[in-house]
Amino acid sequence: MRQEIDTLMEYIQKCKSMVVITGAGISTKAGIPDFRSQNGIYRQGGVNETLFHIEAFREDPATFYKTFAPLYTSILNAQPTYTHHFLKRLEELGRLKTIITQNIDGLHHKAGSKNVIEIHGHLRQWDCLECRASYDTSEEIEKHVQKGEIPRCVACGGVLKPHVVFFGEYVMGLEKAMQAVQTADLLVVLGSSLVVYPVAGLPGYREEESHFVIINREPTPLDEEAEIVIHEDMDEVLKHLGFL
Ligand code: NAD
């Protein structure tokens, strides 16, 4: 791994426009399970992609909120990991331009990163399915969701939906994310199985001369395209670079 780390260090030192794509793997050390690895959410009984489908949510929000409660509580309690802080530092140093994240946990914000595209949305806002009113997260909403209850619109009593992208909905900020990747001279993917589209397709927009790096504990379908692939824990890998 030493050779790969030295090369990555060289890329980071030389780059002018680094872009990072993060997935659920960046937050596992913060106590938020990912979807697909051994301890992932899909390996726990009763949870699969259907639960996160917009039609399923519209038909049966009660089941969604009952199942979502433990994940929501772990997200509320989570603190940024070494890698979140590392990325914030690289942004401060002017090296990292954009973070494109698939995560809804808001941990890049909590770490203080500024230029973050949350392509699957976030949990800081809740939208009414009936009257389209939007609310910032309140103690009331937090309480209901942690208890597995449906949060309701104050104005009309309709079901509130978290401001996140469900399967079957359009992602947010895709155009901006594509532009960021196109202008990147270094693209690094951290903790994503790279099977959820359209994010899995973003690396395809990079320029030929840009460097492409993947750090993920398990193999991904794009490993063959990357110059550096490291199948290790990202915190342990990035600690070797010493920016923090
Ligand atoms: P995924 O579960 O499909 O893949 C996560 C990958 O991260 C796995 O391949 C795993 O091997 C790797 N990984 C886990 N911990 C790691 C670590 N410490 N170091 C290095 N690699 C590690 O996740 P995905 O590709 O992001 O796609 C899942 C979808 O689920 C996304 O759309 C995301 O919105 C959503 N999701 C978000 C959260 C969150 O907000 N934290 C959590 C679960 C799922």
Short mmCIF file of C-alpha atoms and ligand atoms in Angstrom, two decimals:
data_model
loop_
_atom_site.label_atom_id
_atom_site.label_comp_id
_atom_site.label_asym_id
_atom_site.label_seq_id
_atom_site.Cartn_x
_atom_site.Cartn_y
_atom_site.Cartn_z
CA MET A 1 0.00 0.00 0.00
CA ARG A 2 2.99 2.34 0.61
CA GLN A 3 3.51 2.90 -3.10
CA GLU A 4 -0.16 3.82 -3.64
CA ILE A 5 -0.12 6.23 -0.69
CA ASP A 6 3.01 7.96 -1.98
CA THR A 7 1.44 8.36 -5.42
CA LEU A 8 -1.81 9.68 -3.94
CA MET A 9 0.18 12.17 -1.87
CA GLU A 10 1.95 13.32 -5.02
CA TYR A 11 -1.41 13.77 -6.83
CA ILE A 12 -2.87 15.77 -3.93
CA GLN A 13 0.17 18.02 -3.75
CA LYS A 14 0.13 18.71 -7.48
CA CYS A 15 -3.61 18.97 -8.08
CA LYS A 16 -5.43 22.25 -8.59
CA SER A 17 -8.95 20.96 -8.73
CA MET A 18 -9.59 17.90 -6.62
CA VAL A 19 -13.11 16.47 -6.41
CA VAL A 20 -14.20 13.75 -4.00
CA ILE A 21 -17.25 11.50 -4.26
CA THR A 22 -18.26 10.03 -0.92
CA GLY A 23 -20.65 7.19 -0.12
CA ALA A 24 -22.05 5.57 2.98
CA GLY A 25 -18.62 4.03 3.76
CA ILE A 26 -17.27 7.36 5.01
CA SER A 27 -19.80 7.32 7.86
CA THR A 28 -19.65 3.71 9.08
CA LYS A 29 -17.02 4.65 11.69
CA ALA A 30 -19.47 7.32 12.92
CA GLY A 31 -21.90 4.52 13.75
CA ILE A 32 -24.14 4.85 10.68
CA PRO A 33 -24.33 1.53 8.82
CA ASP A 34 -23.93 1.52 5.04
CA PHE A 35 -26.30 -0.41 2.78
CA ARG A 36 -24.35 -3.20 1.19
CA SER A 37 -21.38 -4.33 3.26
CA GLN A 38 -21.37 -7.14 5.82
CA ASN A 39 -22.97 -5.13 8.63
CA GLY A 40 -24.97 -3.02 6.18
CA ILE A 41 -28.62 -2.07 6.47
CA TYR A 42 -29.66 -4.52 3.73
CA ARG A 43 -28.26 -7.43 5.76
CA GLN A 44 -30.54 -6.52 8.66
CA GLY A 45 -33.97 -8.15 8.45
CA GLY A 46 -36.84 -6.34 6.77
CA VAL A 47 -34.89 -3.61 5.02
CA ASN A 48 -34.31 -3.58 1.30
CA GLU A 49 -34.40 -1.14 -1.59
CA THR A 50 -38.23 -1.25 -1.67
CA LEU A 51 -38.42 0.56 1.65
CA PHE A 52 -36.59 3.51 0.13
CA HIS A 53 -38.77 3.63 -2.99
CA ILE A 54 -40.95 6.72 -3.35
CA GLU A 55 -44.07 4.71 -4.26
CA ALA A 56 -43.67 2.53 -1.17
CA PHE A 57 -43.26 5.67 0.94
CA ARG A 58 -46.41 7.28 -0.50
CA GLU A 59 -48.44 4.11 0.00
CA ASP A 60 -47.24 3.27 3.48
CA PRO A 61 -45.29 6.05 5.24
CA ALA A 62 -45.99 4.41 8.62
CA THR A 63 -43.85 1.38 7.74
CA PHE A 64 -41.10 3.63 6.39
CA TYR A 65 -40.93 5.72 9.56
CA LYS A 66 -41.05 2.64 11.83
CA THR A 67 -38.09 1.11 10.01
CA PHE A 68 -36.21 4.38 9.58
CA ALA A 69 -36.27 5.34 13.30
CA PRO A 70 -33.06 3.57 14.44
CA LEU A 71 -31.10 4.84 11.41
CA TYR A 72 -32.37 8.37 12.03
CA THR A 73 -31.33 8.21 15.69
CA SER A 74 -27.84 7.02 14.76
CA ILE A 75 -27.57 9.87 12.23
CA LEU A 76 -28.64 12.47 14.82
CA ASN A 77 -26.02 11.21 17.28
CA ALA A 78 -23.21 10.78 14.77
CA GLN A 79 -20.08 12.90 14.72
CA PRO A 80 -17.80 13.41 11.69
CA THR A 81 -15.05 10.84 11.19
CA TYR A 82 -11.34 11.32 10.58
CA THR A 83 -12.03 11.34 6.84
CA HIS A 84 -14.74 14.04 7.10
CA HIS A 85 -12.26 16.25 9.00
CA PHE A 86 -9.50 15.38 6.54
CA LEU A 87 -11.65 16.58 3.61
CA LYS A 88 -12.56 19.77 5.43
CA ARG A 89 -8.82 20.43 5.93
CA LEU A 90 -8.05 19.82 2.24
CA GLU A 91 -10.76 22.35 1.32
CA GLU A 92 -9.28 24.89 3.74
CA LEU A 93 -5.88 24.35 2.15
CA GLY A 94 -7.44 25.19 -1.22
CA ARG A 95 -6.80 21.76 -2.73
CA LEU A 96 -10.25 20.20 -2.57
CA LYS A 97 -12.84 22.06 -4.66
CA THR A 98 -16.01 19.99 -4.35
CA ILE A 99 -17.41 17.09 -2.35
CA ILE A 100 -20.18 15.17 -4.06
CA THR A 101 -21.85 12.99 -1.49
CA GLN A 102 -24.47 10.29 -1.72
CA ASN A 103 -25.00 10.52 2.01
CA ILE A 104 -28.00 12.07 3.68
CA ASP A 105 -26.38 12.24 7.12
CA GLY A 106 -25.09 15.82 6.87
CA LEU A 107 -21.70 14.89 8.36
CA HIS A 108 -19.72 16.91 5.80
CA HIS A 109 -21.64 19.98 7.00
CA LYS A 110 -21.07 19.05 10.63
CA ALA A 111 -17.34 18.80 9.87
CA GLY A 112 -17.44 22.31 8.36
CA SER A 113 -16.95 21.53 4.66
CA LYS A 114 -18.39 24.30 2.49
CA ASN A 115 -18.72 23.16 -1.09
CA VAL A 116 -20.78 20.01 -0.74
CA ILE A 117 -23.27 18.69 -3.29
CA GLU A 118 -25.69 16.43 -1.43
CA ILE A 119 -26.96 14.53 -4.40
CA HIS A 120 -29.43 12.43 -2.41
CA GLY A 121 -30.60 15.33 -0.28
CA HIS A 122 -30.41 15.75 3.50
CA LEU A 123 -32.41 15.57 6.70
CA ARG A 124 -32.36 19.27 7.59
CA GLN A 125 -35.64 19.86 5.76
CA TRP A 126 -39.04 18.12 5.60
CA ASP A 127 -41.58 18.56 2.79
CA CYS A 128 -45.36 18.09 2.99
CA LEU A 129 -46.70 15.63 0.42
CA GLU A 130 -50.08 17.40 0.39
CA CYS A 131 -49.61 21.19 0.44
CA ARG A 132 -45.87 21.29 -0.47
CA ALA A 133 -44.95 23.35 2.62
CA SER A 134 -41.34 22.86 3.75
CA TYR A 135 -40.03 22.91 7.30
CA ASP A 136 -36.57 23.02 8.82
CA THR A 137 -35.97 20.19 11.27
CA SER A 138 -37.56 20.99 14.63
CA GLU A 139 -37.44 19.23 18.01
CA GLU A 140 -41.01 18.14 17.35
CA ILE A 141 -40.11 16.51 14.03
CA GLU A 142 -37.01 14.88 15.54
CA LYS A 143 -39.09 13.46 18.38
CA HIS A 144 -41.70 11.89 16.09
CA VAL A 145 -39.17 10.41 13.69
CA GLN A 146 -37.04 8.96 16.50
CA LYS A 147 -40.15 7.30 17.91
CA GLY A 148 -40.98 5.82 14.50
CA GLU A 149 -44.03 8.05 14.07
CA ILE A 150 -45.06 9.97 10.95
CA PRO A 151 -44.20 13.69 11.27
CA ARG A 152 -47.12 15.82 10.09
CA CYS A 153 -47.51 19.20 8.41
CA VAL A 154 -48.54 21.92 10.86
CA ALA A 155 -50.58 23.66 8.16
CA CYS A 156 -52.61 20.78 6.68
CA GLY A 157 -51.80 17.60 8.63
CA GLY A 158 -50.24 15.94 5.56
CA VAL A 159 -47.38 13.46 5.75
CA LEU A 160 -43.92 15.06 5.89
CA LYS A 161 -41.24 13.49 3.74
CA PRO A 162 -37.57 13.99 4.53
CA HIS A 163 -35.81 16.16 1.93
CA VAL A 164 -33.97 13.11 0.62
CA VAL A 165 -34.04 11.39 -2.75
CA PHE A 166 -35.89 8.09 -2.72
CA PHE A 167 -35.46 5.45 -5.42
CA GLY A 168 -37.75 6.56 -8.25
CA GLU A 169 -37.02 10.28 -7.74
CA TYR A 170 -34.60 12.65 -9.46
CA VAL A 171 -31.30 13.33 -7.72
CA MET A 172 -30.37 16.87 -6.71
CA GLY A 173 -27.52 18.93 -8.20
CA LEU A 174 -26.55 16.40 -10.86
CA GLU A 175 -25.62 19.06 -13.42
CA LYS A 176 -23.32 20.79 -10.92
CA ALA A 177 -21.79 17.45 -9.94
CA MET A 178 -21.10 16.56 -13.57
CA GLN A 179 -19.42 19.94 -14.15
CA ALA A 180 -17.28 19.47 -11.05
CA VAL A 181 -16.11 16.05 -12.26
CA GLN A 182 -15.41 17.40 -15.75
CA THR A 183 -13.10 20.08 -14.37
CA ALA A 184 -11.35 17.84 -11.83
CA ASP A 185 -7.69 17.00 -12.24
CA LEU A 186 -7.94 14.50 -9.37
CA LEU A 187 -11.10 12.49 -8.67
CA VAL A 188 -11.22 10.36 -5.52
CA VAL A 189 -14.06 8.02 -4.58
CA LEU A 190 -14.31 7.18 -0.88
CA GLY A 191 -16.58 4.48 0.55
CA SER A 192 -19.05 3.81 -2.22
CA SER A 193 -19.93 0.48 -3.77
CA LEU A 194 -20.50 2.50 -6.99
CA VAL A 195 -23.60 0.60 -7.95
CA VAL A 196 -26.23 3.31 -7.36
CA TYR A 197 -26.85 5.44 -10.46
CA PRO A 198 -26.50 8.21 -11.49
CA VAL A 199 -23.63 8.72 -9.00
CA ALA A 200 -21.90 5.55 -10.19
CA GLY A 201 -21.83 7.13 -13.67
CA LEU A 202 -20.19 10.40 -12.55
CA PRO A 203 -16.56 9.19 -12.87
CA GLY A 204 -17.33 8.62 -16.56
CA TYR A 205 -17.43 12.42 -17.03
CA ARG A 206 -13.82 12.97 -15.98
CA GLU A 207 -11.22 14.19 -18.48
CA GLU A 208 -8.85 11.55 -19.78
CA GLU A 209 -5.77 13.20 -18.24
CA SER A 210 -7.28 13.50 -14.77
CA HIS A 211 -6.21 11.07 -12.03
CA PHE A 212 -8.79 8.63 -10.69
CA VAL A 213 -8.48 6.99 -7.27
CA ILE A 214 -10.84 4.64 -5.39
CA ILE A 215 -10.54 3.86 -1.68
CA ASN A 216 -13.18 1.34 -0.68
CA ARG A 217 -13.02 -1.74 1.54
CA GLU A 218 -14.59 -3.92 -1.13
CA PRO A 219 -14.09 -4.10 -4.91
CA THR A 220 -16.28 -1.85 -7.08
CA PRO A 221 -17.31 -2.16 -10.74
CA LEU A 222 -15.04 0.81 -11.60
CA ASP A 223 -11.84 -0.53 -10.01
CA GLU A 224 -10.39 -1.42 -13.41
CA GLU A 225 -10.67 2.20 -14.58
CA ALA A 226 -8.83 3.69 -11.58
CA GLU A 227 -5.08 4.34 -11.40
CA ILE A 228 -5.02 3.68 -7.67
CA VAL A 229 -7.37 1.26 -5.91
CA ILE A 230 -7.03 0.64 -2.18
CA HIS A 231 -9.31 -1.91 -0.49
CA GLU A 232 -8.74 -0.76 3.09
CA ASP A 233 -10.40 1.34 5.76
CA MET A 234 -10.24 4.92 4.47
CA ASP A 235 -9.44 6.53 7.85
CA GLU A 236 -6.40 4.28 8.21
CA VAL A 237 -5.26 5.03 4.65
CA LEU A 238 -5.69 8.81 4.88
CA LYS A 239 -3.94 9.03 8.25
CA HIS A 240 -0.73 8.14 6.38
CA LEU A 241 -1.03 11.38 4.39
CA GLY A 242 -0.75 13.53 7.51
CA PHE A 243 -2.80 16.61 6.61
CA LEU A 244 -4.54 16.69 10.01
P1 NAD B 1 -23.00 1.20 -0.15
O1 NAD B 1 -23.53 0.70 1.15
O2 NAD B 1 -23.56 0.63 -1.38
O3 NAD B 1 -21.43 1.02 -0.19
C1 NAD B 1 -20.60 1.45 0.85
C2 NAD B 1 -19.20 0.95 0.57
O4 NAD B 1 -18.34 1.52 1.54
C3 NAD B 1 -19.08 -0.57 0.66
O5 NAD B 1 -18.60 -1.08 -0.57
C4 NAD B 1 -18.07 -0.78 1.81
O6 NAD B 1 -17.15 -1.80 1.52
C5 NAD B 1 -17.38 0.54 1.90
N1 NAD B 1 -16.94 0.89 3.26
C6 NAD B 1 -17.65 0.83 4.41
N2 NAD B 1 -16.93 1.32 5.44
C7 NAD B 1 -15.72 1.67 4.92
C8 NAD B 1 -14.54 2.23 5.46
N3 NAD B 1 -14.44 2.52 6.78
N4 NAD B 1 -13.48 2.48 4.65
C9 NAD B 1 -13.55 2.17 3.31
N5 NAD B 1 -14.65 1.65 2.74
C10 NAD B 1 -15.73 1.41 3.53
O7 NAD B 1 -23.13 2.78 -0.12
P2 NAD B 1 -23.25 3.84 -1.30
O8 NAD B 1 -22.41 3.42 -2.45
O9 NAD B 1 -23.03 5.15 -0.69
O10 NAD B 1 -24.76 3.73 -1.78
C11 NAD B 1 -25.77 3.55 -0.85
C12 NAD B 1 -26.89 4.56 -0.90
O11 NAD B 1 -27.42 4.58 0.40
C13 NAD B 1 -26.48 5.97 -1.17
O12 NAD B 1 -27.34 6.40 -2.13
C14 NAD B 1 -26.73 6.75 0.13
O13 NAD B 1 -27.57 7.85 -0.13
C15 NAD B 1 -27.51 5.84 1.00
N6 NAD B 1 -27.03 5.69 2.40
C16 NAD B 1 -26.56 6.77 3.07
C17 NAD B 1 -26.11 6.62 4.37
C18 NAD B 1 -25.59 7.84 5.08
O14 NAD B 1 -26.09 8.95 4.84
N7 NAD B 1 -24.57 7.69 5.94
C19 NAD B 1 -26.07 5.37 4.99
C20 NAD B 1 -26.57 4.28 4.27
C21 NAD B 1 -27.03 4.44 2.96
#
